[in-house]
Each structure stands twice: as C-alpha cells, then as structure tokens.
XYZ file of C-alpha atoms in Angstrom:
560
model
C 49.643 31.143 33.612
C 49.227 28.197 36.002
C 48.148 28.565 39.581
C 51.648 28.245 41.015
C 52.855 30.881 38.567
C 50.109 33.296 39.600
C 51.023 32.811 43.235
C 54.675 33.498 42.532
C 53.797 36.599 40.493
C 51.688 37.919 43.326
C 54.444 37.296 45.839
C 56.892 39.064 43.569
C 54.657 42.144 43.724
C 54.243 41.828 47.463
C 58.002 41.809 47.867
C 58.859 44.552 45.393
C 60.739 46.331 48.162
C 63.540 43.823 47.848
C 66.205 44.707 45.279
C 65.938 42.452 42.202
C 68.840 41.282 40.065
C 71.549 38.653 39.751
C 70.622 35.127 40.398
C 69.869 33.146 43.510
C 68.486 29.781 44.467
C 66.555 27.631 46.824
C 67.143 24.473 48.731
C 66.070 20.834 48.341
C 66.857 17.927 50.740
C 67.202 14.401 49.467
C 64.583 11.933 50.281
C 61.129 10.569 50.671
C 57.250 10.703 50.480
C 52.651 10.101 48.215
C 48.684 11.116 47.239
C 45.893 13.732 46.109
C 42.239 13.376 45.010
C 41.610 12.252 41.442
C 39.541 9.950 39.319
C 42.122 8.021 37.360
C 39.746 5.614 35.753
C 36.044 4.803 35.863
C 33.550 2.654 34.118
C 30.001 1.438 34.405
C 27.776 -0.375 32.026
C 24.701 0.825 33.883
C 25.312 4.497 34.519
C 27.630 5.450 31.680
C 30.224 7.023 33.990
C 32.845 8.629 31.738
C 36.436 7.449 31.525
C 38.843 9.419 33.658
C 42.029 7.759 32.481
C 45.459 8.909 33.535
C 47.257 11.699 31.745
C 50.697 11.521 30.208
C 53.841 12.046 32.252
C 56.771 12.307 29.859
C 60.406 11.757 30.702
C 63.649 12.944 29.184
C 63.607 10.517 26.268
C 61.698 7.664 24.735
C 63.766 4.517 24.911
C 61.183 1.934 24.070
C 57.561 1.293 23.277
C 55.463 1.303 26.406
C 52.703 -1.163 27.153
C 50.294 -1.915 29.981
C 50.891 -4.561 32.588
C 49.992 -8.182 31.748
C 46.299 -9.113 31.556
C 45.401 -5.441 31.784
C 44.044 -4.701 28.330
C 40.430 -5.327 27.430
C 40.075 -7.607 24.390
C 38.407 -5.215 22.026
C 38.760 -1.684 20.730
C 36.073 0.817 21.646
C 35.013 -1.332 24.604
C 32.246 -0.311 26.942
C 32.311 -0.789 30.688
C 29.750 -3.553 30.599
C 30.750 -6.896 32.119
C 31.255 -9.901 29.916
C 27.906 -11.281 28.844
C 26.275 -7.861 28.535
C 25.409 -6.577 25.075
C 28.142 -4.518 23.479
C 28.014 -2.817 20.126
C 29.521 0.139 18.355
C 26.175 1.936 18.672
C 26.152 1.721 22.465
C 28.254 4.861 22.826
C 28.658 8.062 20.889
C 31.515 7.677 18.400
C 33.397 10.700 19.755
C 33.366 9.435 23.359
C 36.352 7.341 24.441
C 35.280 4.072 26.049
C 36.336 3.712 29.699
C 39.332 1.530 30.481
C 40.131 -0.481 33.570
C 43.703 0.678 34.081
C 45.156 3.203 36.517
C 48.818 4.193 36.050
C 50.897 6.628 38.079
C 54.476 7.457 39.105
C 55.355 6.570 42.681
C 55.676 9.432 45.133
C 57.033 9.431 48.681
C 56.625 13.156 49.414
C 55.026 14.204 52.709
C 55.359 18.009 52.594
C 51.687 18.699 51.846
C 50.575 17.099 55.111
C 53.329 18.704 57.186
C 52.540 22.137 55.800
C 48.785 21.658 56.305
C 49.381 20.867 59.976
C 51.491 24.003 60.316
C 48.783 26.162 58.731
C 46.034 24.634 60.873
C 48.147 25.195 63.971
C 48.384 28.852 62.979
C 44.578 29.044 62.947
C 44.040 28.932 59.171
C 42.699 26.405 56.701
C 45.177 25.324 53.994
C 44.466 26.295 50.401
C 42.777 23.472 48.494
C 45.510 23.461 45.829
C 48.145 22.778 48.504
C 46.391 19.625 49.727
C 47.613 16.397 48.094
C 45.876 13.381 49.651
C 48.655 10.931 48.721
C 51.096 12.921 50.856
C 48.672 12.817 53.791
C 48.344 9.036 53.489
C 52.068 8.451 53.013
C 52.862 10.333 56.227
C 51.829 7.313 58.313
C 53.234 3.870 58.914
C 51.332 1.068 57.220
C 53.130 -2.053 58.449
C 53.582 -3.671 55.035
C 55.609 -6.810 54.558
C 59.111 -5.929 53.346
C 60.914 -7.585 50.420
C 64.087 -9.568 50.982
C 65.887 -8.029 48.002
C 66.318 -4.513 46.669
C 62.955 -4.290 44.911
C 59.415 -3.874 46.193
C 56.859 -5.930 48.015
C 53.293 -5.504 46.736
C 50.518 -5.610 49.342
C 46.884 -5.273 48.244
C 43.870 -5.362 50.582
C 40.736 -3.398 51.395
C 37.395 -3.243 53.162
C 33.773 -2.221 52.686
C 33.166 1.461 53.373
C 29.466 1.047 54.190
C 28.083 0.820 57.705
C 28.645 -2.393 59.576
C 29.896 -3.325 63.016
C 31.802 -0.072 63.268
C 28.929 2.095 62.062
C 29.471 5.322 60.175
C 30.711 5.330 56.629
C 29.502 8.711 55.442
C 27.095 9.386 52.611
C 26.644 7.086 49.618
C 28.988 4.392 50.922
C 26.761 1.320 50.944
C 28.081 -0.251 47.730
C 31.650 1.095 47.799
C 34.875 -0.423 49.091
C 38.264 1.085 49.855
C 41.151 -0.692 48.126
C 44.715 -0.217 49.388
C 47.736 -0.866 47.190
C 50.854 -0.810 49.362
C 54.414 -0.894 48.038
C 57.435 -1.180 50.316
C 61.208 -1.327 49.970
C 63.655 -3.135 52.207
C 64.705 -1.201 55.283
C 67.865 0.878 55.190
C 71.169 -0.792 56.084
C 73.211 0.496 59.027
C 74.741 3.899 58.332
C 78.171 2.301 58.142
C 77.098 0.155 55.156
C 75.604 2.819 52.892
C 77.630 4.358 50.054
C 79.358 7.663 50.851
C 77.354 10.809 50.134
C 78.339 13.949 48.228
C 75.728 16.531 49.181
C 75.333 20.068 47.888
C 73.113 22.187 50.117
C 71.397 25.143 48.454
C 70.119 27.467 51.169
C 67.627 30.294 50.716
C 68.835 33.399 52.595
C 66.318 35.820 51.070
C 64.537 38.437 53.153
C 61.512 36.192 53.728
C 63.787 33.662 55.452
C 64.376 36.120 58.305
C 61.016 35.116 59.803
C 61.409 33.105 62.997
C 61.416 29.407 62.197
C 63.004 29.734 58.757
C 66.728 30.467 58.408
C 67.400 29.753 62.086
C 65.782 26.342 61.623
C 67.898 25.724 58.520
C 71.052 26.518 60.518
C 70.028 24.070 63.238
C 69.183 21.421 60.632
C 72.558 21.662 58.910
C 74.392 21.654 62.229
C 72.563 18.478 63.226
C 73.340 16.887 59.867
C 77.050 17.776 60.059
C 77.327 15.711 63.228
C 75.454 12.792 61.652
C 77.426 12.499 58.410
C 80.284 10.003 58.173
C 83.922 11.009 57.848
C 83.975 9.841 54.208
C 80.943 11.926 53.235
C 81.391 15.275 51.464
C 79.412 18.496 51.685
C 79.248 21.781 49.793
C 77.149 24.849 50.586
C 75.568 27.393 48.238
C 73.416 30.298 49.409
C 71.147 32.525 47.363
C 69.019 35.617 47.663
C 69.011 37.859 44.585
C 72.270 36.119 43.566
C 73.919 32.789 44.353
C 77.218 32.340 46.159
C 79.335 29.281 46.905
C 80.130 29.444 50.613
C 81.894 26.076 50.771
C 83.159 23.957 47.858
C 82.815 20.171 48.087
C 84.657 19.276 51.288
C 85.233 15.964 53.053
C 83.575 15.904 56.468
C 86.556 14.299 58.206
C 88.563 16.988 59.975
C 86.239 19.763 58.775
C 83.128 19.557 60.958
C 83.898 22.765 62.852
C 84.699 24.588 59.609
C 81.365 23.481 58.127
C 79.487 24.597 61.237
C 81.185 27.998 61.153
C 80.126 28.544 57.520
C 76.559 27.536 58.393
C 76.481 29.908 61.381
C 77.551 32.852 59.199
C 74.461 32.690 56.961
C 72.300 35.821 57.325
C 69.092 36.943 55.518
C 69.635 39.140 52.449
C 67.226 40.248 49.705
C 65.093 38.652 46.955
C 64.469 34.975 46.235
C 66.199 33.827 43.049
C 65.657 30.071 43.171
C 66.901 29.738 39.604
C 70.328 31.114 40.526
C 70.594 28.933 43.607
C 69.699 25.661 41.922
C 71.863 26.416 38.881
C 74.891 27.166 41.060
C 74.101 24.176 43.274
C 74.162 21.780 40.327
C 77.389 23.350 39.077
C 78.969 22.673 42.451
C 77.558 19.147 42.554
C 79.020 18.382 39.121
C 82.366 19.912 40.111
C 82.480 17.809 43.270
C 80.897 14.683 41.747
C 82.140 11.420 43.264
C 81.932 8.097 41.487
C 80.243 5.421 43.593
C 78.768 7.994 45.963
C 75.226 9.310 46.363
C 75.373 12.712 44.660
C 72.470 14.946 45.575
C 71.417 18.577 45.727
C 69.400 19.515 48.812
C 67.279 22.669 48.628
C 66.215 24.329 51.914
C 63.787 27.159 51.258
C 60.343 28.669 51.697
C 60.165 28.356 47.869
C 58.697 31.834 47.383
C 60.583 32.625 44.170
C 60.239 36.231 42.984
C 63.411 36.914 40.972
C 64.862 35.226 37.891
C 62.977 32.324 36.363
C 60.094 31.496 38.718
C 58.767 28.487 36.801
C 59.962 24.984 37.689
C 60.165 23.860 34.051
C 62.453 26.725 33.062
C 64.733 26.281 36.069
C 65.156 22.547 35.538
C 65.879 22.954 31.828
C 69.028 24.836 32.794
C 70.419 21.912 34.796
C 68.947 19.087 32.700
C 72.272 17.831 31.335
C 73.673 17.538 34.856
C 70.656 15.543 35.938
C 70.987 13.163 33.019
C 74.732 12.704 32.753
C 75.563 12.591 36.455
C 72.302 11.255 37.902
C 72.144 14.065 40.465
C 68.808 14.136 42.260
C 67.065 16.992 44.055
C 65.662 16.800 47.568
C 63.540 19.701 48.840
C 63.077 20.706 52.468
C 60.359 23.300 52.972
C 60.236 25.764 55.871
C 58.116 28.749 56.885
C 54.474 29.539 57.587
C 54.118 31.042 54.102
C 55.573 28.333 51.894
C 55.546 27.768 48.116
C 54.427 24.167 48.419
C 53.269 23.690 44.827
C 56.467 25.208 43.418
C 58.714 23.015 45.577
C 56.748 19.911 44.590
C 57.123 20.718 40.893
C 60.867 21.228 41.284
C 61.511 17.974 43.104
C 59.119 15.849 41.031
C 60.837 16.916 37.834
C 64.246 16.873 39.499
C 63.966 13.127 40.230
C 63.656 13.713 43.940
C 61.332 14.180 46.870
C 60.210 16.849 49.285
C 59.371 17.111 52.957
C 58.442 19.942 55.319
C 60.230 20.832 58.550
C 58.269 22.798 61.133
C 60.582 22.860 64.154
C 63.815 21.459 65.588
C 62.156 18.204 66.623
C 61.034 17.578 63.058
C 64.436 18.654 61.729
C 66.132 16.095 63.953
C 63.681 13.446 62.792
C 64.422 14.176 59.118
C 68.188 14.611 59.374
C 68.913 11.960 61.988
C 66.189 9.316 62.209
C 65.373 9.237 58.505
C 68.777 10.140 57.099
C 69.577 6.747 55.469
C 66.355 6.838 53.451
C 67.130 10.397 52.396
C 70.568 9.544 51.093
C 70.102 6.366 49.100
C 67.908 5.470 46.147
C 66.599 1.924 45.792
C 64.468 2.440 42.677
C 64.504 4.942 39.826
C 61.580 5.865 37.568
C 59.220 3.643 39.555
C 55.646 3.403 38.265
C 52.580 1.462 39.340
C 49.723 0.147 37.231
C 46.536 -1.283 38.685
C 44.381 -3.379 36.348
C 40.791 -3.751 37.577
C 38.764 -6.801 36.583
C 35.903 -5.579 34.405
C 33.703 -8.548 35.360
C 33.694 -7.532 39.023
C 34.431 -3.793 39.116
C 31.844 -1.228 38.062
C 33.734 1.967 38.979
C 36.958 3.052 40.633
C 38.561 6.309 41.733
C 42.195 6.826 42.610
C 42.497 9.107 45.619
C 45.211 11.594 44.791
C 48.234 11.446 42.483
C 46.858 14.052 40.066
C 50.381 15.358 39.491
C 51.812 11.862 39.067
C 49.622 10.385 36.340
C 51.252 8.357 33.565
C 49.612 7.338 30.288
C 48.629 3.658 30.504
C 50.564 2.773 27.369
C 53.739 4.300 28.867
C 53.869 1.961 31.847
C 56.736 -0.013 30.314
C 58.296 2.887 28.452
C 61.397 3.392 30.571
C 62.060 6.736 28.901
C 58.984 8.117 30.665
C 59.706 9.636 34.041
C 58.647 7.818 37.214
C 59.406 8.325 40.895
C 62.549 7.740 42.968
C 62.207 5.624 46.112
C 64.735 5.054 48.889
C 65.234 2.262 51.448
C 62.592 1.832 54.118
C 59.934 3.768 52.221
C 56.337 2.796 51.703
C 53.999 4.093 48.998
C 50.239 3.740 49.395
C 47.568 4.253 46.761
C 43.944 4.194 47.902
C 41.053 3.568 45.531
C 37.326 3.944 46.070
C 35.956 0.877 44.258
C 32.363 0.030 43.397
C 31.891 -3.695 42.851
C 29.225 -5.181 40.625
C 26.325 -7.009 42.201
C 27.311 -10.606 42.853
C 31.004 -9.910 42.202
C 33.274 -12.860 42.957
C 36.930 -13.474 42.203
C 39.680 -11.054 41.216
C 39.169 -7.357 41.928
C 42.495 -5.954 40.786
C 46.068 -6.793 39.884
C 48.755 -4.278 40.889
C 52.144 -4.185 39.167
C 55.111 -1.998 40.099
C 57.968 -1.424 37.632
C 61.280 0.250 38.418
C 64.866 0.615 37.240
C 67.871 -0.495 39.259
C 69.712 2.744 40.189
C 73.101 1.322 39.167
C 72.437 -1.020 36.242
C 69.259 0.645 34.904
C 67.815 -2.851 34.516
C 64.008 -2.924 34.698
C 62.239 -5.168 37.225
C 58.607 -5.776 38.140
C 56.609 -7.184 41.019
C 52.892 -7.969 41.119
C 50.140 -8.530 43.686
C 46.469 -9.482 43.326
C 43.401 -8.929 45.482
C 40.083 -10.841 45.373
C 36.578 -10.015 46.541
C 37.140 -12.077 49.670
C 39.873 -9.668 50.756
C 37.628 -6.594 50.604
C 34.498 -8.024 52.232
C 35.355 -6.936 55.774
C 34.097 -3.731 57.362
C 36.435 -0.750 57.255
C 35.357 1.050 60.401
C 35.686 -1.015 63.530
C 37.584 -3.741 61.689
C 40.833 -5.299 62.792
C 43.145 -3.454 60.403
C 43.990 -0.266 62.287
C 46.562 0.858 59.731
C 44.094 0.662 56.855
C 41.732 2.813 58.914
C 44.506 5.358 59.578
C 45.149 5.584 55.830
C 41.421 6.036 55.231
C 41.131 8.804 57.840
C 44.115 10.650 56.323
C 42.667 10.383 52.805
C 39.179 11.490 53.839
C 40.663 14.372 55.837
C 42.518 15.625 52.761
C 39.371 15.193 50.674
C 37.358 17.323 53.096
C 40.010 20.051 53.076
C 39.810 20.134 49.285
C 36.011 20.202 49.229
C 35.939 16.808 47.500
C 33.168 14.294 47.100
C 34.632 10.896 47.862
C 31.925 8.283 48.398
C 31.558 7.406 52.052
C 33.606 10.330 53.359
C 32.682 11.013 57.013
C 32.473 14.557 58.322
C 35.430 16.134 60.084
C 33.917 15.619 63.518
C 33.562 11.878 62.954
C 37.039 11.690 61.415
C 38.563 13.405 64.454
C 36.834 10.929 66.747
C 38.028 7.958 64.685
C 41.582 9.304 64.590
C 41.574 9.715 68.378
C 40.444 6.112 68.810
C 43.082 4.863 66.378
C 45.776 6.871 68.176
C 44.883 4.978 71.342
C 44.768 1.538 69.714
C 47.984 2.020 67.723
C 49.810 3.947 70.462
C 51.157 6.117 67.661
C 51.878 9.768 68.432
C 51.678 10.609 64.716
C 48.033 9.474 64.658
C 47.345 11.504 67.789
C 48.651 14.602 65.971
C 46.415 13.708 63.026
C 43.408 13.720 65.360
C 44.450 17.153 66.653
C 44.787 18.547 63.125
C 41.373 17.240 62.090
C 39.811 18.779 65.196
C 41.424 22.116 64.366
C 40.085 21.966 60.811
C 36.624 21.068 62.054
C 36.519 24.089 64.365
C 37.848 26.402 61.667
C 35.300 25.223 59.109
C 32.538 25.767 61.650
C 33.948 29.235 62.367
C 34.919 28.398 65.913
C 38.653 29.102 65.494
C 41.340 27.216 67.392
C 43.156 27.822 70.654
C 45.623 25.014 70.089
C 49.336 25.748 69.975
C 51.101 24.955 66.670
C 52.547 21.466 66.666
C 55.475 20.092 64.663
C 54.745 18.730 61.221
C 54.752 14.991 60.739
C 56.345 12.774 58.130
C 56.522 9.044 58.729
C 58.552 6.506 56.820
C 56.761 3.203 57.338
C-alpha cells in the first residue's frame, strides 16, 4: 500500500466512531499551481554519476509516437556522459547500466497547496511531514515577473546564476561549482471577467464529521457565499454534499435571479458523519454531466479536508468511476483544501489525474483571494496536457538535478505523445522549474534548451515554444545579485528541501534562508515574501527545539 493509502487507512481507524456506509464525496476547486525535490537527470564523465531520468506518466490513450524535443537526443546509443572529444567505448560502462541522458521531461503543474498547508502547520507549532512538502508548489507560490506572450500560448524564460559565494556571500555547502537554472513559463493574463466564457460549476462539499472543526465547513460556507456574489448572471452552479453518502442539494442553476437561493442552500450545510470522497466525486460528475453546457467552462470543484475513510479511498479507483465523463465532456477537477489535518497527498493525486489543480485555503482572507482575485485563472484553461522538456548541452553540462516534480515526471520519449497526460494551465499562471546545474570546466556556449508543448483546449491542436540559455546568462552571482525574483524562487526551493531533509548543493541553513527572505521582502515590498520569511523562521525554531510563539497566518498562493 502506498503512503497516502496507509495514512487514509489509519485515519479510517481513528474515525471508526463515525457510521460507515453509502457513498459520499469531497470537493475540488478549479484552478492553478508547481515543484518537489528530485533528480530527473544526471551525468558526468568524471564521476560516473548514475542516470536519474524521468519516469513515465501515462495518459488515457496513446494517439501518436512520442519523441524528444529537437536537438535533444545524443547521437549514439549507449552514450556516456563524457563531453565530445573524450574517449567513449562500449567497455566504459557496465552493460547492464543505462547510460545517462541529458533530457528532463515533466508535466506542468500550477498547484500551490503544499506550501499553503506547510505554512498552516508551521503556524500551529508543528513541522510538516516530509511527504507533504513539494518544492515546486513552494516555488510556484510566488510571483516571478516573467515576460508574457501576446497570444494564447506560453512565453519561455530561461536564466540562472552561480550558487557559490560571491558578492552576496553565503551559498551553503558544496556550491562552488554549481549554478541554479530557472525555466519560467507564463501564459497571457486573464481577460476581464466580462469577456471570459460562462462557467458551469459543480461544487462538491465535504460535510463529514471532521469538517466540524473550526476553520473547515464554516470557511467553505464563507467561500461559496463570496463566490456566489462574484459569478456572472450567465454562470451556472450546482451543489453536492457528502459525508457517508452523497446528496444533490442544488441541481445546475443559473445564477441570475437565484443568488439568495444559492446562499440559503449553502448556509444549510451542517457536519454529518464519515468521509466518502468516492460518493461525492461520483455524484458531482453526474451532476456536471447532467448540467453540461456547450461553450462554457464545465468544472467540478471539491472543497474538503480530503481525509477519506469510507468507500474507495484510493485516487485511482475513484477517478476510474468518472473517467468517461472526464474524457467525453472535458470536465476538469479543481481541489480546495481546508483544515489543520488535511489529506494533501490524496487531494494532489485526485486533481493531478483529474486534469485539474489544487490550492489550500487557510482563512477568509485567503478564500477571498482565491475566489475573487484569482477567479478568472481558476475558471478558464489556456493549455491542456502541457509538458516541458529541457535538453542540456552535454559539452557544457556535467550534472543537473530538477528540484521537485517527482509526481509529474514524463518519459522523455513521450514528450510529443499527446495521448500521455500533461498539466492544465489557466490564464495569468506561471510555472517555474529550478535545476541545480554543474557546468564543466571551461564551459562556453549553450547550457540548455527548454521546450514547452501543449494542446489548444478547444481545437486540441498541438503547439510548442522554445527558449535557450547560454553560459553567459548564468555567470552572475545568485545571492546579492540584481534578480530579486530568482532569489525568492531559490529561497522557496531551498526551504522546501530543508523541510524534506534533502541534500541540494549549496542549500543554506534555515537561519540564513530566513534572513535572506526578510531582506528580499524589503527589497520587493511583497507581503507574500514577508510571510515566507516568517514561515522559515518558525521552521528554524522548531527544528532547533525552540518552538514558536507566532500566531498562525493565512496560507499563501500567488499567481505571477
């Protein structure tokens, strides 16, 4: 049984007092968020570092032969990591050891729930579990200031800096010959609310006993009330609740003339018994299909603590039951997590495989931010099955490590296989992938070429965009340099790495990271970075056994 399954089984035992039976569901919002710590590829002619190539991420069907991005494949089979000009022979490596490649391929991810939940846990005076920390979601919680495309695709921004000590000092252990490479992808900002397509939203709300905790169901009620006022007259909304069984409280209803009715139904929700996410999602998709509107954004939004303990408690099994609805009607799943005890891994699995995203809401301020400020990006989809592939130049790159995206890996050869699942990205989103890169001595020229591929949500036509970075663009010093936003991304990634007990080259200690975050908060005048500094300080005190006296603060989730 996987780790998420063990956690759910344990929680089922902990909540055996609740009456089991029937079916019930959980809730998923419709929007954004991406990164965690992984080695997606590595190679070295001098130290024989093994290949850590990306794993396979399969989709619903195979519609074509996949292939890597242009200029990404090394010229020979069984290649070593040695640069051109070095001796290479079949005897240079054991025959049963796969030669390292220079490709890194992953599905895009705009989730931010991992960071929001970590801040909540730290505010409560606890350290988050390592398995709940996904570095890509920490990094993607902050604005990056990327150039935006003019059309409906992506812009590709690639830059970096030397991690080792320089003008800014610091740099952590083992950083002298490493650089940090940033691959930034951005979509065009959202149009005015009046110009977006109408939305047909099915809300699946968890009303199980665990949702009675302060800050759970009451926060969901406030969130839906806020959203009801923000939706347009031509939008539609349905509401399903679940505990040990699922119930349709409101069939698909046009907002015009029905706002008070919707609010009354929301206000009547009260906590019940067990948590049957399977029943809730199944009923939610049935309602979404029944109320499906052509030309509208049709989405299921799950609001839950995701602590499933009744019915099918595995994401794969739940999603199999609604697979035909996902395929035929293109209905996507957006998850909104709540609660101090939250099934983060389970919610992420549901939304990743449900072609959606997840975020975490900690209080009314954050709820207003998600449902009001970020609503356009939650409702629309600009790109379906989006994947990125970074091809490193073997002449100049000795090693590389992708920071995060363990759950989003795609086999290199499936990059152009549009039957293999990717990520869904809305307007105004940014996706950042950070790599620790070790350049060869005397490296000069191209470091990497990044390609993003996606499908148009309406036509399903595939498009690509590419960006390249050279050694001259990564020669500057990271710490104390001019690029504040790159430093913010680095602090977020290193913070996540420390929480997971990782070993990223050049990772500063938590005390130094807190100090750097505080300085960046001042220079950027960004309250989100100030909250990052607070969270790192809390983690530092907890790891040193000093505890924390800080009050819990709202979770953060930025769309850059």
